[in-house]
Each structure stands twice: as structure tokens, then as C-alpha cells.
Tab-separated table of C-alpha atoms in Angstrom:
chain	number	residue	atom	x	y	z
A	264	MET	CA	-16.051	-17.178	21.141
A	265	LYS	CA	-17.530	-14.341	19.846
A	266	LYS	CA	-13.956	-11.228	19.130
A	267	GLY	CA	-14.464	-7.860	20.344
A	268	PHE	CA	-13.118	-4.438	20.305
A	269	GLN	CA	-9.407	-5.024	20.171
A	270	PHE	CA	-6.829	-1.972	19.043
A	271	LYS	CA	-4.765	-2.708	16.946
A	272	GLY	CA	-0.636	-1.329	16.946
A	273	LEU	CA	-0.341	0.086	20.455
A	274	LYS	CA	2.577	-1.243	20.706
A	275	PHE	CA	4.345	0.105	17.531
A	276	LEU	CA	2.614	3.520	18.039
A	277	TYR	CA	4.018	3.042	21.497
A	278	VAL	CA	7.937	2.725	19.931
A	279	VAL	CA	6.883	5.891	18.267
A	280	ILE	CA	5.822	7.822	20.721
A	281	ILE	CA	9.147	6.876	23.015
A	282	ALA	CA	11.336	8.095	19.857
A	283	TYR	CA	9.764	11.451	19.131
A	284	VAL	CA	10.330	12.202	23.428
A	285	VAL	CA	13.938	11.183	22.585
A	286	LEU	CA	14.368	12.966	19.974
A	287	PHE	CA	12.705	15.679	21.702
A	288	PHE	CA	15.873	15.559	24.128
A	289	ILE	CA	17.961	15.274	21.346
A	290	GLU	CA	17.464	17.144	18.123
A	291	ASN	CA	14.174	19.755	19.946
A	292	GLU	CA	13.464	21.865	16.411
A	293	ASN	CA	13.730	18.165	14.410
A	294	ALA	CA	11.622	16.640	16.406
A	295	LEU	CA	8.625	19.914	16.066
A	296	LEU	CA	9.772	19.186	12.371
A	297	SER	CA	8.397	16.128	12.524
A	298	LEU	CA	5.816	16.438	14.227
A	299	GLN	CA	4.430	18.954	12.163
A	300	LYS	CA	4.983	16.729	8.744
A	301	ALA	CA	3.596	14.361	10.736
A	302	LEU	CA	0.339	16.610	11.295
A	303	GLY	CA	-0.163	17.390	8.201
A	304	ILE	CA	-0.550	14.170	7.009
A	305	LEU	CA	-3.387	13.069	9.081
A	306	TYR	CA	-4.998	16.329	7.423
A	307	GLN	CA	-4.282	14.850	4.125
A	308	LEU	CA	-5.780	11.452	5.379
A	309	LEU	CA	-8.889	13.038	6.931
A	310	PRO	CA	-10.608	12.600	3.540
A	311	ILE	CA	-9.929	9.593	2.833
A	312	PHE	CA	-10.369	8.163	5.840
A	313	LEU	CA	-13.939	9.438	5.185
A	314	PHE	CA	-14.046	7.752	2.157
A	315	ILE	CA	-12.378	4.616	3.396
A	316	ILE	CA	-15.665	4.183	6.033
A	317	ILE	CA	-17.799	4.821	3.155
A	318	ILE	CA	-16.432	1.765	1.322
A	319	SER	CA	-16.366	0.079	4.024
A	320	ALA	CA	-19.976	0.665	5.016
A	321	LEU	CA	-20.545	-0.492	1.504
A	322	ILE	CA	-19.255	-4.007	1.139
A	323	ASN	CA	-20.302	-5.070	4.699
A	324	TYR	CA	-24.325	-3.982	3.676
A	325	PHE	CA	-24.489	-5.105	1.218
A	326	LEU	CA	-21.510	-8.105	0.488
A	327	LYS	CA	-22.865	-11.337	2.619
A	328	PRO	CA	-19.322	-13.657	2.961
A	329	LYS	CA	-20.586	-15.646	0.350
A	330	GLN	CA	-20.598	-13.206	-2.576
A	331	ILE	CA	-17.462	-12.017	-0.805
A	332	ILE	CA	-15.979	-15.500	-1.171
A	333	LYS	CA	-18.102	-15.833	-5.162
A	334	HIS	CA	-15.145	-13.197	-5.769
A	335	PHE	CA	-12.051	-13.002	-3.795
A	336	GLY	CA	-13.269	-16.531	-2.760
A	337	LYS	CA	-11.493	-20.014	-3.361
A	338	ASP	CA	-14.065	-21.289	-6.826
A	339	SER	CA	-13.102	-17.255	-8.124
A	340	GLY	CA	-11.388	-17.939	-10.314
A	341	ALA	CA	-10.490	-15.735	-13.262
A	342	LYS	CA	-13.191	-13.052	-12.261
A	343	GLY	CA	-11.729	-12.981	-9.071
A	344	VAL	CA	-8.476	-11.973	-10.418
A	345	ILE	CA	-10.605	-8.850	-12.558
A	346	TYR	CA	-11.711	-8.328	-9.319
A	347	ALA	CA	-9.249	-7.527	-7.677
A	348	LEU	CA	-7.293	-5.937	-10.428
A	349	LEU	CA	-10.048	-3.168	-10.834
A	350	ALA	CA	-9.696	-2.624	-6.701
A	351	GLY	CA	-6.193	-2.423	-6.828
A	352	ILE	CA	-6.259	0.243	-10.116
A	353	ILE	CA	-9.635	2.781	-8.376
A	354	SER	CA	-8.300	2.360	-4.473
A	355	HIS	CA	-7.001	5.278	-3.657
A	356	GLY	CA	-5.347	6.600	0.065
A	357	PRO	CA	-2.205	4.906	1.341
A	358	MET	CA	-1.929	1.298	0.871
A	359	TYR	CA	-2.416	1.042	5.491
A	360	ALA	CA	-4.918	2.766	5.523
A	361	TRP	CA	-6.431	-0.046	4.195
A	362	TYR	CA	-5.203	-3.298	6.298
A	363	GLY	CA	-8.459	-2.946	8.193
A	364	MET	CA	-10.647	-3.879	5.509
A	365	ILE	CA	-8.387	-5.925	3.978
A	366	GLN	CA	-7.986	-8.242	6.270
A	367	GLU	CA	-11.777	-8.670	6.956
A	368	LEU	CA	-12.430	-9.833	3.313
A	369	ARG	CA	-10.014	-11.944	4.514
A	370	GLU	CA	-11.534	-12.992	7.612
A	371	GLN	CA	-14.353	-13.434	5.380
A	372	GLY	CA	-12.346	-16.111	3.378
A	373	ALA	CA	-10.646	-13.874	0.687
A	374	LYS	CA	-7.713	-15.651	-1.055
A	375	ASP	CA	-4.309	-14.241	-0.055
A	376	SER	CA	-2.958	-14.483	-3.663
A	377	LEU	CA	-5.910	-11.912	-4.727
A	378	LEU	CA	-5.692	-9.565	-2.452
A	379	ILE	CA	-1.776	-9.661	-3.425
A	380	THR	CA	-3.299	-8.965	-7.013
A	381	PHE	CA	-5.436	-6.257	-5.848
A	382	PHE	CA	-2.009	-4.733	-3.731
A	383	TYR	CA	0.140	-4.809	-6.324
A	384	ALA	CA	-2.404	-2.926	-8.757
A	385	ARG	CA	-2.853	-0.418	-5.955
A	386	ALA	CA	0.774	1.134	-7.562
A	387	ILE	CA	-1.537	2.319	-10.671
A	388	LYS	CA	-2.881	5.402	-8.879
A	389	ILE	CA	-5.495	7.072	-11.647
A	390	PRO	CA	-5.858	10.203	-10.254
A	391	MET	CA	-2.582	10.682	-10.411
A	392	LEU	CA	-1.943	10.051	-14.605
A	393	PRO	CA	-2.474	13.367	-15.575
A	394	PHE	CA	0.662	14.046	-13.004
A	395	MET	CA	2.882	11.230	-14.401
A	396	LEU	CA	1.851	11.726	-18.119
A	397	GLY	CA	3.410	15.583	-17.660
A	398	ILE	CA	6.885	14.453	-15.507
A	399	PHE	CA	7.622	10.821	-17.759
A	400	GLY	CA	5.798	11.261	-21.056
A	401	LEU	CA	2.537	8.877	-22.459
A	402	ALA	CA	5.061	5.637	-23.212
A	403	PHE	CA	6.593	5.870	-20.363
A	404	THR	CA	3.236	5.143	-18.718
A	405	VAL	CA	1.585	2.807	-20.354
A	406	ILE	CA	4.698	0.517	-20.690
A	407	LEU	CA	5.126	0.797	-16.690
A	408	SER	CA	0.783	0.242	-16.130
A	409	PHE	CA	1.103	-2.316	-18.169
A	410	TYR	CA	4.480	-4.786	-15.941
A	411	ILE	CA	2.880	-3.119	-13.042
A	412	LEU	CA	-0.707	-4.787	-13.785
A	413	LEU	CA	1.179	-8.069	-15.385
A	414	PHE	CA	3.184	-8.418	-12.468
A	415	ALA	CA	0.242	-8.441	-9.944
A	416	LEU	CA	-0.880	-11.451	-11.979
A	417	LEU	CA	2.745	-13.474	-11.428
A	418	GLN	CA	2.294	-12.523	-8.046
A	419	GLY	CA	-0.905	-13.377	-7.482
A	420	LYS	CA	0.098	-16.919	-9.266
A	421	VAL	CA	3.283	-17.246	-7.016
A	422	MET	CA	1.547	-16.379	-4.059
A	423	GLY	CA	-0.985	-19.532	-4.766
A	424	TRP	CA	1.767	-21.703	-5.216
A	425	LEU	CA	2.795	-20.611	-2.023
A	426	GLU	CA	-0.345	-21.081	-0.500
A	427	ARG	CA	-1.318	-24.638	-1.763
A	428	GLU	CA	2.092	-25.643	-0.400
B	189	MET	CA	-36.997	-22.823	5.751
B	190	LYS	CA	-35.574	-20.759	8.266
B	191	PRO	CA	-32.080	-18.810	6.287
B	192	LYS	CA	-28.649	-19.658	7.302
B	193	LYS	CA	-27.466	-16.605	10.096
B	194	GLU	CA	-25.044	-15.656	6.871
B	195	GLU	CA	-27.102	-14.707	4.697
B	196	GLN	CA	-29.404	-12.177	7.117
B	197	PRO	CA	-28.933	-8.401	5.541
B	198	ILE	CA	-28.048	-6.533	8.029
B	199	THR	CA	-28.808	-2.463	8.446
B	200	ALA	CA	-27.235	0.456	7.434
B	201	GLN	CA	-26.695	1.907	10.978
B	202	LYS	CA	-24.757	-1.319	12.043
B	203	ALA	CA	-23.078	-1.517	8.189
B	204	ILE	CA	-21.789	2.069	9.316
B	205	LYS	CA	-21.145	1.200	12.419
B	206	LYS	CA	-19.109	-1.576	12.001
B	207	ALA	CA	-17.088	0.169	9.593
B	208	PHE	CA	-16.103	3.213	11.473
B	209	LEU	CA	-15.081	0.277	14.480
B	210	SER	CA	-12.235	-1.386	11.723
B	211	LEU	CA	-11.299	1.578	10.936
B	212	VAL	CA	-11.011	3.144	15.266
B	213	SER	CA	-9.615	-0.425	16.090
B	214	MET	CA	-6.179	0.589	13.113
B	215	MET	CA	-5.838	4.226	14.454
B	216	PRO	CA	-3.129	3.294	16.852
B	217	MET	CA	-0.584	1.460	13.629
B	218	LEU	CA	-1.955	3.904	11.611
B	219	LEU	CA	-0.644	6.839	14.159
B	220	GLY	CA	2.382	5.523	14.859
B	221	VAL	CA	2.647	4.979	10.452
B	222	ILE	CA	1.788	9.144	9.939
B	223	GLY	CA	4.353	9.137	12.883
B	224	LEU	CA	7.235	7.486	11.857
B	225	ILE	CA	6.569	9.311	8.135
B	226	GLY	CA	7.301	12.868	9.749
B	227	ILE	CA	10.989	11.442	11.252
B	228	MET	CA	11.908	9.723	7.942
B	229	GLN	CA	10.651	12.976	6.159
B	230	THR	CA	13.015	15.270	8.020
B	231	TYR	CA	15.727	13.588	7.443
B	232	ILE	CA	16.258	12.120	4.226
B	233	THR	CA	16.125	14.874	2.623
B	234	PRO	CA	15.940	14.213	-1.941
B	235	ASP	CA	19.545	16.621	-1.519
B	236	ILE	CA	20.887	12.854	0.304
B	237	LEU	CA	18.526	10.687	-2.465
B	238	SER	CA	21.119	12.110	-5.722
B	239	LYS	CA	24.312	11.435	-3.550
B	240	LEU	CA	23.142	7.623	-3.452
B	241	PHE	CA	22.750	6.702	-6.975
B	242	GLY	CA	25.297	6.841	-10.098
B	243	TYR	CA	26.874	3.268	-10.054
B	244	ASN	CA	25.875	0.116	-12.068
B	245	LEU	CA	22.599	-0.327	-13.978
B	246	TYR	CA	21.589	-3.936	-11.139
B	247	ALA	CA	22.609	-1.747	-8.370
B	248	ASP	CA	20.983	1.843	-9.265
B	249	ILE	CA	17.780	-0.238	-9.324
B	250	GLY	CA	18.464	-2.140	-6.312
B	251	THR	CA	19.181	1.734	-4.083
B	252	GLY	CA	16.514	3.112	-6.047
B	253	THR	CA	13.791	0.344	-4.621
B	254	LEU	CA	15.337	1.260	-1.537
B	255	ILE	CA	14.537	3.662	-1.129
B	256	GLY	CA	11.641	4.106	-2.406
B	257	ALA	CA	11.011	1.589	0.298
B	258	ILE	CA	11.890	3.478	3.169
B	259	SER	CA	10.222	6.870	2.250
B	260	SER	CA	7.025	7.049	1.936
B	261	GLY	CA	4.410	10.369	1.625
B	262	ASN	CA	2.353	10.905	-1.134
B	263	PRO	CA	2.984	9.545	-4.856
B	264	ALA	CA	2.753	13.284	-6.054
B	265	ALA	CA	5.992	13.712	-4.278
B	266	SER	CA	7.682	11.020	-5.704
B	267	TYR	CA	6.987	12.173	-9.021
B	268	ILE	CA	8.966	15.767	-7.314
B	269	ILE	CA	11.572	13.959	-6.090
B	270	ALA	CA	11.920	11.587	-9.364
B	271	GLU	CA	12.386	14.505	-11.955
B	272	GLY	CA	14.640	16.181	-10.360
B	273	LEU	CA	17.514	13.168	-9.924
B	274	LEU	CA	16.839	12.712	-13.333
B	275	ASP	CA	17.837	16.192	-14.291
B	276	GLN	CA	20.837	15.113	-11.487
B	277	GLY	CA	22.132	12.391	-14.308
B	278	VAL	CA	20.294	8.882	-12.233
B	279	THR	CA	19.301	6.198	-14.439
B	280	LEU	CA	15.316	6.125	-15.063
B	281	TYR	CA	16.478	1.712	-13.852
B	282	ALA	CA	16.792	3.655	-11.026
B	283	VAL	CA	14.351	6.786	-11.034
B	284	THR	CA	11.402	4.307	-12.177
B	285	ALA	CA	12.542	2.032	-9.006
B	286	PHE	CA	12.142	3.963	-7.270
B	287	ILE	CA	8.988	6.037	-6.981
B	288	LEU	CA	7.620	1.864	-7.688
B	289	ALA	CA	8.816	1.385	-4.754
B	290	TRP	CA	7.465	4.537	-2.837
B	291	VAL	CA	4.295	3.268	-3.636
B	292	THR	CA	4.607	-0.813	-3.365
B	293	LEU	CA	6.831	-1.164	-1.115
B	294	GLY	CA	7.560	-0.029	3.127
B	295	ILE	CA	9.466	-0.657	5.621
B	296	VAL	CA	8.012	1.948	7.167
B	297	GLN	CA	4.752	0.345	7.589
B	298	LEU	CA	6.430	-3.452	8.160
B	299	PRO	CA	5.574	-4.089	11.556
B	300	ALA	CA	1.537	-3.507	10.882
B	301	GLU	CA	1.003	-4.810	8.630
B	302	ALA	CA	2.618	-7.861	10.142
B	303	SER	CA	0.531	-7.388	13.419
B	304	VAL	CA	-2.500	-7.636	10.873
B	305	PHE	CA	-2.146	-9.603	8.547
B	306	GLY	CA	0.418	-12.285	10.457
B	307	MET	CA	4.078	-11.683	9.848
B	308	ARG	CA	3.631	-15.220	7.100
B	309	PHE	CA	1.380	-13.564	4.995
B	310	SER	CA	3.401	-10.010	4.918
B	311	VAL	CA	6.704	-11.980	3.952
B	312	TYR	CA	5.523	-13.281	1.025
B	313	LYS	CA	3.675	-10.028	0.720
B	314	ASN	CA	7.081	-7.637	0.755
B	315	LEU	CA	9.678	-10.314	-1.026
B	316	LEU	CA	6.912	-10.648	-3.741
B	317	THR	CA	6.941	-6.633	-4.438
B	318	LEU	CA	10.525	-6.355	-3.904
B	319	ILE	CA	11.430	-8.736	-6.830
B	320	SER	CA	7.961	-7.868	-8.820
B	321	THR	CA	9.564	-4.042	-8.503
B	322	MET	CA	13.118	-4.114	-9.485
B	323	LEU	CA	11.929	-7.036	-12.728
B	324	VAL	CA	9.233	-3.512	-13.751
B	325	ALA	CA	11.591	-1.003	-13.574
B	326	TYR	CA	14.121	-3.337	-15.991
B	327	PHE	CA	11.770	-4.367	-18.032
B	328	THR	CA	10.034	-0.588	-18.374
B	329	VAL	CA	13.267	0.657	-19.271
B	330	ILE	CA	14.533	-1.749	-22.056
B	331	THR	CA	10.437	-1.951	-23.327
B	332	LEU	CA	11.142	1.472	-23.324
B	333	GLY	CA	14.053	1.413	-25.693
B	334	VAL	CA	12.905	-0.623	-27.915
B	335	PHE	CA	9.736	1.599	-28.482
B	336	THR	CA	11.195	5.210	-28.407
B	337	SER	CA	14.405	4.063	-30.473
């Protein structure tokens, strides 16, 4: 049966709305401040949403399930791991903004172990590196980045074992 | 031979529409997470954070990880808070765990994550990330000590 359009996380949104309504009655000022902060975050995310639509559209257009499975699927091998690491490093924006695209890849046959590697490699934020260098120095930044990549690989391995069970 | 359906190219218009609808379907979840982050940022201030550290190495790594996991926002904000924590004498172990957990773990996002990927995947992902984050923080500072001593 073909899956139709369906909103995800509606119940979760209702819970958050109820939390705001309750907060408005208990602590009006903090509720307004929270709403202000949330709107600020939403405003900052708008260009990232556009970026995600463009990337997703390019993937939909250029990559077919067979190609995705070749890079992220069962027989992807070492190449798939490298793709997962690179994709993690270059991806922008908060993790939750990527959920839709990642779930689409899963439905098309992507391996969970590679997605776990992708998610952890996202801890390396290339646009933020100059900022990190300025605060923590070169040695710290290089060592931390090395361990992030190493543990992204290890997590993928462990997830691979768990997937086989 | 006629090509299989999945090998047929889709038009650019269809590709954009599919990408757009995929993001729109996620909107309730995204708005919920953003709303919750707004509340968290109001109630969990940097001043509150600094009062929770200063016990022992392992407790500090655990606290750093936990606080990073319940906080969220731009990574740049975590670096600024981390700099403040270091100035207040919080260990580099704790601060490393904090900035790493900030970008890798998200307690606020957990319900949304489970609703999209399923409970099993979300539990495995977050457990692996939690353990990795604490180990990465520990090994980073140990290695840094070796190179800078």
C-alpha cells in the first residue's frame, strides 16, 4: 500500500503547546521569554531548512535506491564508511532537521551502522572550527576531532554487530 | 528490456516536491523541539551550570555530559559557555564532555527521534553516543596532556 502524506510528531507538538499554555498561567514573563527564544531559533533555522530542501531534492533527483544502497547499503564496505564520515562532517544545522532525510535513506535500504557513524561525525562542525581553535587551541581541536572520527567508526562497528543479532 | 520502475529518472519538479513535503511532514516535530529548546534556554542558565561541577574527574565528565545532553542550541553558544566554565575553574574533562554532548546528544529531541526512527534505533544510537562522548572527553584530555607536557 502506498504511504500517503502524514505529519510526524503531532502528539509531541501538542505536549509542548500545553507546556507553554501552563507556563503562561504560572510564569507569564518566562513563558514569553521562552517563546521569544524559540522564535529566534526558528528564524535562524529558516536558511538551513532551505539548504536541506535543496540537498534532499538533489539526492532525490540524482541518487536512486540502488546507488544509495551501493554507498550506504549492505554491500557498501569501506567506501560506505568513508561516505558516512564525509557526509557527517559536511552536514550543517541541528540534528533533528535531518531526521526526515535520514529516515528516507533508511527506507531506501541504508544501513543503520553507517547512519550511526554519520550522526556522530556530525560533531565536527567545519564552520565552527575557527571558533573552537580560538577558544581551545590547535592541539585540542585536532585531538578532539581525531577521537570523534575514531568513535564514529567504532559506534558504526558496534551498531553493525547489534544489527546482525 | 523495459527498465525497472525504481531505475526510471524522476523529474526535477518531483524531486523538489518530495523534498519539500518530507520537510513539511517533519514540521510538527521540529516546532515541538524548537519550542522545548526555548523553555530549556530560559530555565537553564550558564550560572546554574557552573554550580554543578567540581567534584571528581568521573563525576565531572558525567555531569558535563548530562548538562550538554539537556542543553541545546548553536554549537558556538556551547563554546562560549565552556570558556566561561573553564574561567570558573571547571576541569577540561567536564568542559570537553559538555561541548561534545551539546552537539551529539539531545534529551529534548528524544521523543521526536523515537517517533521518526523507532525506539530500538533511538535507544542504541543514544546509548552508543553517551558512552562515546564520555570516552572521547577522557581520551582527548589525556592525549592533550601527553602532547603538551
